mmCIF file of C-alpha atoms in Angstrom:
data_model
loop_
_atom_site.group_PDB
_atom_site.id
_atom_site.type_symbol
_atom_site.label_atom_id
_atom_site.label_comp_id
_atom_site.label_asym_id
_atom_site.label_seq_id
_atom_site.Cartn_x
_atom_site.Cartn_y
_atom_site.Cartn_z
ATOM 1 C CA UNK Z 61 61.472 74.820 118.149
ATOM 2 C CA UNK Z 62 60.850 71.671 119.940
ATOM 3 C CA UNK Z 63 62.296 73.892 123.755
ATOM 4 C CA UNK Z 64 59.599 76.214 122.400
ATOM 5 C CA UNK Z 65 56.729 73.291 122.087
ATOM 6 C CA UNK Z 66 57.666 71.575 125.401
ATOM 7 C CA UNK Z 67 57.101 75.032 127.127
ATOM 8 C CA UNK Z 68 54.704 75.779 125.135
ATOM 9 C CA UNK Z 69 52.648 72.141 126.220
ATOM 10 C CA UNK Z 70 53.321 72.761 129.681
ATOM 11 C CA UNK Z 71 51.511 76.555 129.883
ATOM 12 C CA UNK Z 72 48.688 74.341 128.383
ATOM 13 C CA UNK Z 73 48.724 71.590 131.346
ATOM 14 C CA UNK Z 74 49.026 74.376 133.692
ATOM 15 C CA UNK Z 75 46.436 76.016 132.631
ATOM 16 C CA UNK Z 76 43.901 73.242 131.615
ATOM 17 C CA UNK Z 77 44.887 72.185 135.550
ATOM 18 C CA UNK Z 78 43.776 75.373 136.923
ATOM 19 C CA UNK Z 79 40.627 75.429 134.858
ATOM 20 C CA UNK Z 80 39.580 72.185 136.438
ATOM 21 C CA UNK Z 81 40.652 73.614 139.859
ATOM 22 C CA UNK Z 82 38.410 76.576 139.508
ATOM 23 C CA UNK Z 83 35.223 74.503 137.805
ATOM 24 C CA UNK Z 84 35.075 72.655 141.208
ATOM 25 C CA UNK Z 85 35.165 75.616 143.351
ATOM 26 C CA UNK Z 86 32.505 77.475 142.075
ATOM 27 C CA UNK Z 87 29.518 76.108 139.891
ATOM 28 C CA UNK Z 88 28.215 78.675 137.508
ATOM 29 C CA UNK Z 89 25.064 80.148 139.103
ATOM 30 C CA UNK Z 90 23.090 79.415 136.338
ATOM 31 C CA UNK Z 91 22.768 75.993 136.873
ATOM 32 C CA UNK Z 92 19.430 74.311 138.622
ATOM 33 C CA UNK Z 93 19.058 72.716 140.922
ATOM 34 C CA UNK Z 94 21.178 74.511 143.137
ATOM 35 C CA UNK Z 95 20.556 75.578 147.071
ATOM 36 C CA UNK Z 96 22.376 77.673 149.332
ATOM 37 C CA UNK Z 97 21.062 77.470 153.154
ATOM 38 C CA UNK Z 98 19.985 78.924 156.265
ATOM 39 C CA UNK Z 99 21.390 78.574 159.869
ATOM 40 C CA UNK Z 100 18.625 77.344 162.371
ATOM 41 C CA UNK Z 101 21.084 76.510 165.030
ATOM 42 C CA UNK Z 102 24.671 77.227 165.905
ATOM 43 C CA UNK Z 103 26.098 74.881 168.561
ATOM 44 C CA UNK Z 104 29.721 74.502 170.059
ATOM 45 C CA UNK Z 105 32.323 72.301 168.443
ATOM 46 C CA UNK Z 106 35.379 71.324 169.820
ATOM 47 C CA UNK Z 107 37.819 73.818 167.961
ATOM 48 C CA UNK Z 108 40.514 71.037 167.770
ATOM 49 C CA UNK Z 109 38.412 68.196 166.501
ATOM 50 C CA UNK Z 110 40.135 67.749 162.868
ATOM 51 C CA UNK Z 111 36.756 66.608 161.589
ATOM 52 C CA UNK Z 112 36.646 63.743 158.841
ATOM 53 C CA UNK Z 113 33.809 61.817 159.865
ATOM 54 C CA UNK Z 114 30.121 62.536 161.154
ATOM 55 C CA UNK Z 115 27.191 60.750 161.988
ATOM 56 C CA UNK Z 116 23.950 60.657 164.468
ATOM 57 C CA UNK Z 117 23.093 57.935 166.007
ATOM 58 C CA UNK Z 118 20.596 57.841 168.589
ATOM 59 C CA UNK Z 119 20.737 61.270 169.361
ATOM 60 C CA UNK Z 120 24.150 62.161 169.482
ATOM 61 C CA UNK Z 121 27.190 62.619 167.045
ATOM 62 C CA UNK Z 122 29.645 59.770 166.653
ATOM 63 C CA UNK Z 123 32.672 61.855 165.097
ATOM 64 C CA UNK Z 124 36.110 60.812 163.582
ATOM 65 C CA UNK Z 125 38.680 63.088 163.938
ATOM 66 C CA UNK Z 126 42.287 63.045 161.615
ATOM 67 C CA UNK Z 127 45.911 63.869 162.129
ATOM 68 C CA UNK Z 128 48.868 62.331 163.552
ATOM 69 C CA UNK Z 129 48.476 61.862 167.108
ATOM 70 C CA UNK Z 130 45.912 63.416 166.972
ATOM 71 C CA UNK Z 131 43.359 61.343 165.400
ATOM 72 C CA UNK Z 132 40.060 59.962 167.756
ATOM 73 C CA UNK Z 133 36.512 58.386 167.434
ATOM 74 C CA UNK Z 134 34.234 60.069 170.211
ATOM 75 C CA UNK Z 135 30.353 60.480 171.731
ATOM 76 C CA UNK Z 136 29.297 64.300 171.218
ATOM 77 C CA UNK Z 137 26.783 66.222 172.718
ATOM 78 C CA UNK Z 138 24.751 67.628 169.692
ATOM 79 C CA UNK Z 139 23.638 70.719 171.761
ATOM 80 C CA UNK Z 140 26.637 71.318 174.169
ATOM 81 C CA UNK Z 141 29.036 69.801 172.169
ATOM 82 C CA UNK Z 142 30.602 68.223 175.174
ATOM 83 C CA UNK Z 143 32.556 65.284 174.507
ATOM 84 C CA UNK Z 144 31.042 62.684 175.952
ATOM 85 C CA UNK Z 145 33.325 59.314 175.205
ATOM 86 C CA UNK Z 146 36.561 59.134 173.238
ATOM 87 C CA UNK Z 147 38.553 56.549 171.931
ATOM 88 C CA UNK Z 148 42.328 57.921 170.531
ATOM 89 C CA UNK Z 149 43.953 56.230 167.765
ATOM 90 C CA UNK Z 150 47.566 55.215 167.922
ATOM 91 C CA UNK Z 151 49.683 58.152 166.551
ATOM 92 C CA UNK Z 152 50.804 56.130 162.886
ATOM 93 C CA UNK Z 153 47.165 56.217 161.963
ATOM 94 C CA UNK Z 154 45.333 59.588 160.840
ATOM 95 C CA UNK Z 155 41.286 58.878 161.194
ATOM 96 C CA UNK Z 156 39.184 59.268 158.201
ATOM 97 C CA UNK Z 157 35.190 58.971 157.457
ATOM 98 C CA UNK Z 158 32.687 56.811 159.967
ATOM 99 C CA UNK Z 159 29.980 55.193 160.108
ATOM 100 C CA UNK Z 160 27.934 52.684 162.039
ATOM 101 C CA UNK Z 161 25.943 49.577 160.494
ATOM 102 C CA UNK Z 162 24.156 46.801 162.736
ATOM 103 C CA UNK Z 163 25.392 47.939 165.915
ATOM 104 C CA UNK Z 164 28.830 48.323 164.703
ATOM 105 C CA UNK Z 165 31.354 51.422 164.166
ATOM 106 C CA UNK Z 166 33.630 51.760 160.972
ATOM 107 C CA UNK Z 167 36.431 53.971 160.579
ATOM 108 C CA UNK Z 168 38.887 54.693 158.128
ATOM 109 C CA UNK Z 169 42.134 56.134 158.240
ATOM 110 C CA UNK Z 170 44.130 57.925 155.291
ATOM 111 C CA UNK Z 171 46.821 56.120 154.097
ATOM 112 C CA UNK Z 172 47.663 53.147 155.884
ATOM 113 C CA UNK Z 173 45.350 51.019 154.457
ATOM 114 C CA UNK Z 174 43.617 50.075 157.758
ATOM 115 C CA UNK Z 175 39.887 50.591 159.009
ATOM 116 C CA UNK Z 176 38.890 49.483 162.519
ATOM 117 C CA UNK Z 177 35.535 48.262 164.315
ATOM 118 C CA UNK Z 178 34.407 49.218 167.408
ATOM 119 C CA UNK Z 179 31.394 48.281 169.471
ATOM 120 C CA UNK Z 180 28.832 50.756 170.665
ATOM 121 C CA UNK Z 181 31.117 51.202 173.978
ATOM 122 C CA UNK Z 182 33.508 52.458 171.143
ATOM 123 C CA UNK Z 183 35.858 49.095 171.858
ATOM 124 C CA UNK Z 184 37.836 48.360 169.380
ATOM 125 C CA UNK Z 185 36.393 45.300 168.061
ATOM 126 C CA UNK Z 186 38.514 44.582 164.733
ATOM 127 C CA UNK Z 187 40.446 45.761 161.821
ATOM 128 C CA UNK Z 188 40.560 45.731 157.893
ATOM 129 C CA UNK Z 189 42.378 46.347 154.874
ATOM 130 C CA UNK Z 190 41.059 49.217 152.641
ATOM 131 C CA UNK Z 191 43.101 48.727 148.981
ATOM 132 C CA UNK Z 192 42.904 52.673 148.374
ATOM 133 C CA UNK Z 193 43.191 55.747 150.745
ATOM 134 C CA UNK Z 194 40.352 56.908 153.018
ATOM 135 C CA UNK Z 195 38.632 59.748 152.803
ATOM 136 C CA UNK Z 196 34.561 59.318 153.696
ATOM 137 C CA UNK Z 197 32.655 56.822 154.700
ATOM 138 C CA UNK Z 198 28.775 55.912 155.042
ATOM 139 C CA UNK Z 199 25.743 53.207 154.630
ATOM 140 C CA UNK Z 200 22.780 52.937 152.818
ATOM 141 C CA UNK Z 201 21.718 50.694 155.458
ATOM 142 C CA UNK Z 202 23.220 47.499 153.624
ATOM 143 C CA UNK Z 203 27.139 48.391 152.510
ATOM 144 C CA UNK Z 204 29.048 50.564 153.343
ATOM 145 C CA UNK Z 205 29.874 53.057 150.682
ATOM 146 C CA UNK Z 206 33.777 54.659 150.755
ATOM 147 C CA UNK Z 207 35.615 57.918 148.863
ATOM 148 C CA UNK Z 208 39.103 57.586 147.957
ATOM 149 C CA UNK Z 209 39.767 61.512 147.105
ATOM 150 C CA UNK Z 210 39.202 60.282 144.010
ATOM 151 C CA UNK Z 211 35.777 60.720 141.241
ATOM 152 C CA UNK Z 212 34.976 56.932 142.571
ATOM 153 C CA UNK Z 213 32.631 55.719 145.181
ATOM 154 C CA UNK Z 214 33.150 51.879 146.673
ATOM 155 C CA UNK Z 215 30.339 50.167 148.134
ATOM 156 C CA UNK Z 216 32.038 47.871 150.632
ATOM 157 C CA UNK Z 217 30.391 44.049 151.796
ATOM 158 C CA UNK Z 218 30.143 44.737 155.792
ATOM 159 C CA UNK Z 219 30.453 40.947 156.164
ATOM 160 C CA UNK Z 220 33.325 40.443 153.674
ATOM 161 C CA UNK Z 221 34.927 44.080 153.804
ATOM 162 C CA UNK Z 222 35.686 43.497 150.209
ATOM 163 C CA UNK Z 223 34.314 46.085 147.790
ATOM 164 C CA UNK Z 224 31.748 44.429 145.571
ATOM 165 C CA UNK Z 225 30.998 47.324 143.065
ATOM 166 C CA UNK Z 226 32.202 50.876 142.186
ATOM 167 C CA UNK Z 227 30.941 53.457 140.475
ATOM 168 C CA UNK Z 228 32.383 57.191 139.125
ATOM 169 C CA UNK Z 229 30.732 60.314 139.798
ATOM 170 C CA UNK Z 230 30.557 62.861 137.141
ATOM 171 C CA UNK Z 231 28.421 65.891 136.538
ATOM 172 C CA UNK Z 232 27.918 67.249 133.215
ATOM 173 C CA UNK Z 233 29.603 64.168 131.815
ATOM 174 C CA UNK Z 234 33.054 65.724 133.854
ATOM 175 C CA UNK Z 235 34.717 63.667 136.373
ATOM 176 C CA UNK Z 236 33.636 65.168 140.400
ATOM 177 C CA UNK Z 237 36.965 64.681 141.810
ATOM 178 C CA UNK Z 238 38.247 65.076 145.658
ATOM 179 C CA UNK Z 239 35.415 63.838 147.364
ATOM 180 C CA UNK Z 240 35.398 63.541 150.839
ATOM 181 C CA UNK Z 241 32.867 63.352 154.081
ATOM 182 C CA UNK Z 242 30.094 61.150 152.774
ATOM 183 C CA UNK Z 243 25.772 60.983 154.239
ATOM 184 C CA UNK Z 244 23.786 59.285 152.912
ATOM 185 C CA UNK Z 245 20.256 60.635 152.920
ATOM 186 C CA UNK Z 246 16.637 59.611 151.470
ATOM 187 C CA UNK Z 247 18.592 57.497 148.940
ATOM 188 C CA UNK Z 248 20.942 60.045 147.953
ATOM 189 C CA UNK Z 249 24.654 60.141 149.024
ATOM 190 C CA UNK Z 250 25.874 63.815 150.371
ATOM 191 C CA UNK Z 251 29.133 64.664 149.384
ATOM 192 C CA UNK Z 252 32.073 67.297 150.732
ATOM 193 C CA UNK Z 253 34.319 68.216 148.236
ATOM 194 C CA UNK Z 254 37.733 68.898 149.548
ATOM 195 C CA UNK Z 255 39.381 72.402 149.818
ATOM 196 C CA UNK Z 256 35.448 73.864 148.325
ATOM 197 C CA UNK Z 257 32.273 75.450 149.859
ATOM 198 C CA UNK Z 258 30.259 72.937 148.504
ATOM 199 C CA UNK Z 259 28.392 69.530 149.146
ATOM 200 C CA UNK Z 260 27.518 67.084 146.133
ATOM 201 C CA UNK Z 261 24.135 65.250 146.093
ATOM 202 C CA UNK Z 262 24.824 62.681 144.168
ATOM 203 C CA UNK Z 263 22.681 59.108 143.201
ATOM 204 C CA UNK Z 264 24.776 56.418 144.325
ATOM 205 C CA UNK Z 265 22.921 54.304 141.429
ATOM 206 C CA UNK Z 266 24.385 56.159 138.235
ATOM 207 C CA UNK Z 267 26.822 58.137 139.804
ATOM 208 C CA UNK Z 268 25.423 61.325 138.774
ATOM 209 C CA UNK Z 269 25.565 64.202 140.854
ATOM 210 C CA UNK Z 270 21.437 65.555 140.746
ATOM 211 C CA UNK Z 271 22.601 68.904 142.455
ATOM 212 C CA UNK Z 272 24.880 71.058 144.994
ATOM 213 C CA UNK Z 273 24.422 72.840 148.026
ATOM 214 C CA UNK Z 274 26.848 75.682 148.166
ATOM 215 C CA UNK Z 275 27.950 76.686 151.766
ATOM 216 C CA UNK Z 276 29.867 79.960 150.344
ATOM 217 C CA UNK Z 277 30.087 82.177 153.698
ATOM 218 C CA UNK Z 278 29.420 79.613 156.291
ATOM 219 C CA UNK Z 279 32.736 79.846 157.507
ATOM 220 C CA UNK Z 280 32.113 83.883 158.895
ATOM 221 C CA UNK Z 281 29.432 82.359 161.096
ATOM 222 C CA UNK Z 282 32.201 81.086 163.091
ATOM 223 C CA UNK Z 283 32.573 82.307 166.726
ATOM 224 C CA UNK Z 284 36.622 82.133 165.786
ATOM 225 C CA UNK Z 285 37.415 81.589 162.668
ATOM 226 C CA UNK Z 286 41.405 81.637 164.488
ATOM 227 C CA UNK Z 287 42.682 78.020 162.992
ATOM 228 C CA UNK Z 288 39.655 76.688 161.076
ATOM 229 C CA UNK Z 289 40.313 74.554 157.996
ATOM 230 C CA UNK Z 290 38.098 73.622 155.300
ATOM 231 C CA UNK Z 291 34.239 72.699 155.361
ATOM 232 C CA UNK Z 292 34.028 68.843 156.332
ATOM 233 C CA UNK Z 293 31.240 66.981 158.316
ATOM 234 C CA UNK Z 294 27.757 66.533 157.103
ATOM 235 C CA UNK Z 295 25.277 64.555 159.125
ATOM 236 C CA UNK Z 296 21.678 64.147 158.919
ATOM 237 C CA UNK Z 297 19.371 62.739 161.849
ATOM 238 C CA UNK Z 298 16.302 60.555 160.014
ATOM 239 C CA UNK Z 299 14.041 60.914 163.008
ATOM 240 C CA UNK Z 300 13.808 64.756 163.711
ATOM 241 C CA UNK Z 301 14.885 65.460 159.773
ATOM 242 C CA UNK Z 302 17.660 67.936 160.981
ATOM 243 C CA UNK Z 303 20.694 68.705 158.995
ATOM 244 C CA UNK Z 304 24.208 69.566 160.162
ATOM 245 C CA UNK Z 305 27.642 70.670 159.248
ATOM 246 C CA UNK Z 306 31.062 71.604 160.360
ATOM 247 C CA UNK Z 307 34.648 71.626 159.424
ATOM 248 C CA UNK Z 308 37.929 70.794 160.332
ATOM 249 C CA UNK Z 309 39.064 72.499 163.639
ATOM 250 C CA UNK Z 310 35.804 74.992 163.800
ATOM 251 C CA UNK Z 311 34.712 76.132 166.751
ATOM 252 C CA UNK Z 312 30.924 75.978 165.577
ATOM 253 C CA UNK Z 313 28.474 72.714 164.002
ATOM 254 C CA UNK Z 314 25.394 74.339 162.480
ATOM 255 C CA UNK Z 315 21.818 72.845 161.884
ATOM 256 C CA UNK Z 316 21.328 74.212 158.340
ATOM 257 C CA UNK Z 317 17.835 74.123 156.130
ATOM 258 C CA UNK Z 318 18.269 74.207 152.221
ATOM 259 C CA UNK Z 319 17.189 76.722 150.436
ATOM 260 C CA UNK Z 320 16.434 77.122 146.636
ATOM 261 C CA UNK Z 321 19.391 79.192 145.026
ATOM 262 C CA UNK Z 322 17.755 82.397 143.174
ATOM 263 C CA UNK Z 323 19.505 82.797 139.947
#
């Protein structure tokens, strides 16, 4: 009888597991707010840029790719998608979320515990310890705020690197787990969750996430869809209000407007 409990406790775990899995894959459609979007642009992207981190800064994209030996911080062209500048990282680090306060780039890397700094040349300018692994990265204009993979986001001292608060993100009073490429936009902090279709919009001050964009079908829009991995890369321009995205080794970045999700 007890054989018969432990198996019985396991179907359960497995189960419960998958539940979760599928809860964070697909938000019931009943739920407001929601938006879906439209494409206003479709520009090139380098096909083998393992995207993890995205930002604009004066005009163009300042991207972080990942992998072993194949990780890289780099100057795009937003239109062309030419790569403009590009800095490799040794081939023990895999690059993680970016993002550039006072006149300085961050970047992360997965699990080796080490960000760097670069100058606006993209020279390496200094490195620093990160307790947790690295996933996204981003500023509200005064810390840096990190994702772990985990339902926690870390708002980081710039001056200190030390993290000086955290704070859990939940939605419906259920942990949002796996998040990954962080933006912060009009006070709100855009979030990719891994191995989904959809971006969290979340306030950084309570942790809550407010609503979702789901990207379901992006992905076809794809000139070659031949190697692409999952949705990851949001980035938002303040001055001409335009929103992108992209994902890991896609051959396309869109410009994308929201759109309020009809039940």
């Amino acid at each position: 009888m007890r054989q018969n409990r432990g198996v019985i406790a396991i179907i359960l775990i497995v189960i419960c597991a998958a539940a979760a899995y599928t809860y964070w894959t697909s938000i019931p459609p009943e739920l407001e707010p929601l938006y879906t979007y439209q494409v206003v642009n479709k520009y090139y992207h380098d096909p083998g840029a393992f995207t993890q981190g995205l930002v604009v800064y004066d005009g163009v994209f300042i991207e972080g790719t990942g992998l072993y030996g194949r990780s890289s911080i780099r100057y795009v062209d937003i239109e062309t998608g030419e790569v403009l500048e590009k800095v490799d990282l040794a081939p023990e680090y895999f690059g993680e979320g970016v993002a550039i306060l006072d006149n300085t780039i961050y970047q992360l890397t997965w699990r080796e515990h080490t960000g760097f700094t670069y100058d606006l040349n993209l020279q390496k300018t200094g490195e620093f310890s990160i307790p947790n692994e690295g996933w996204g990265l981003t500023t509200d204009g005064t810390q840096l705020i990190m994702s772990d993979g985990t339902a926690t986001l870390s708002f980081i001292d710039s001056d200190t690197m030390n993290i000086v608060s955290t704070v859990k993100i939940t939605f419906e009073d259920e942990d949002v787990v796996r998040l990954n490429e962080l933006e912060y936009i009009n006070g709100m902090v855009y979030a990719n969750i891994w191995q989904t279709d959809l971006i969290a919009i979340i306030n950084p001050d309570d942790g809550e996430v407010v609503s979702w964009i789901d990207l379901t079908g992006i992905k076809n829009e794809l000139d070659s869809a031949l190697g692409a991995d999952v949705l990851n890369g949001i980035a938002y321009d303040p001055e001409t209000e335009k929103l992108y995205v992209t994902g890991k080794l896609w051959s396309n970045l869109f410009e994308i407007q929201l759109v309020p999700k009809k039940g």
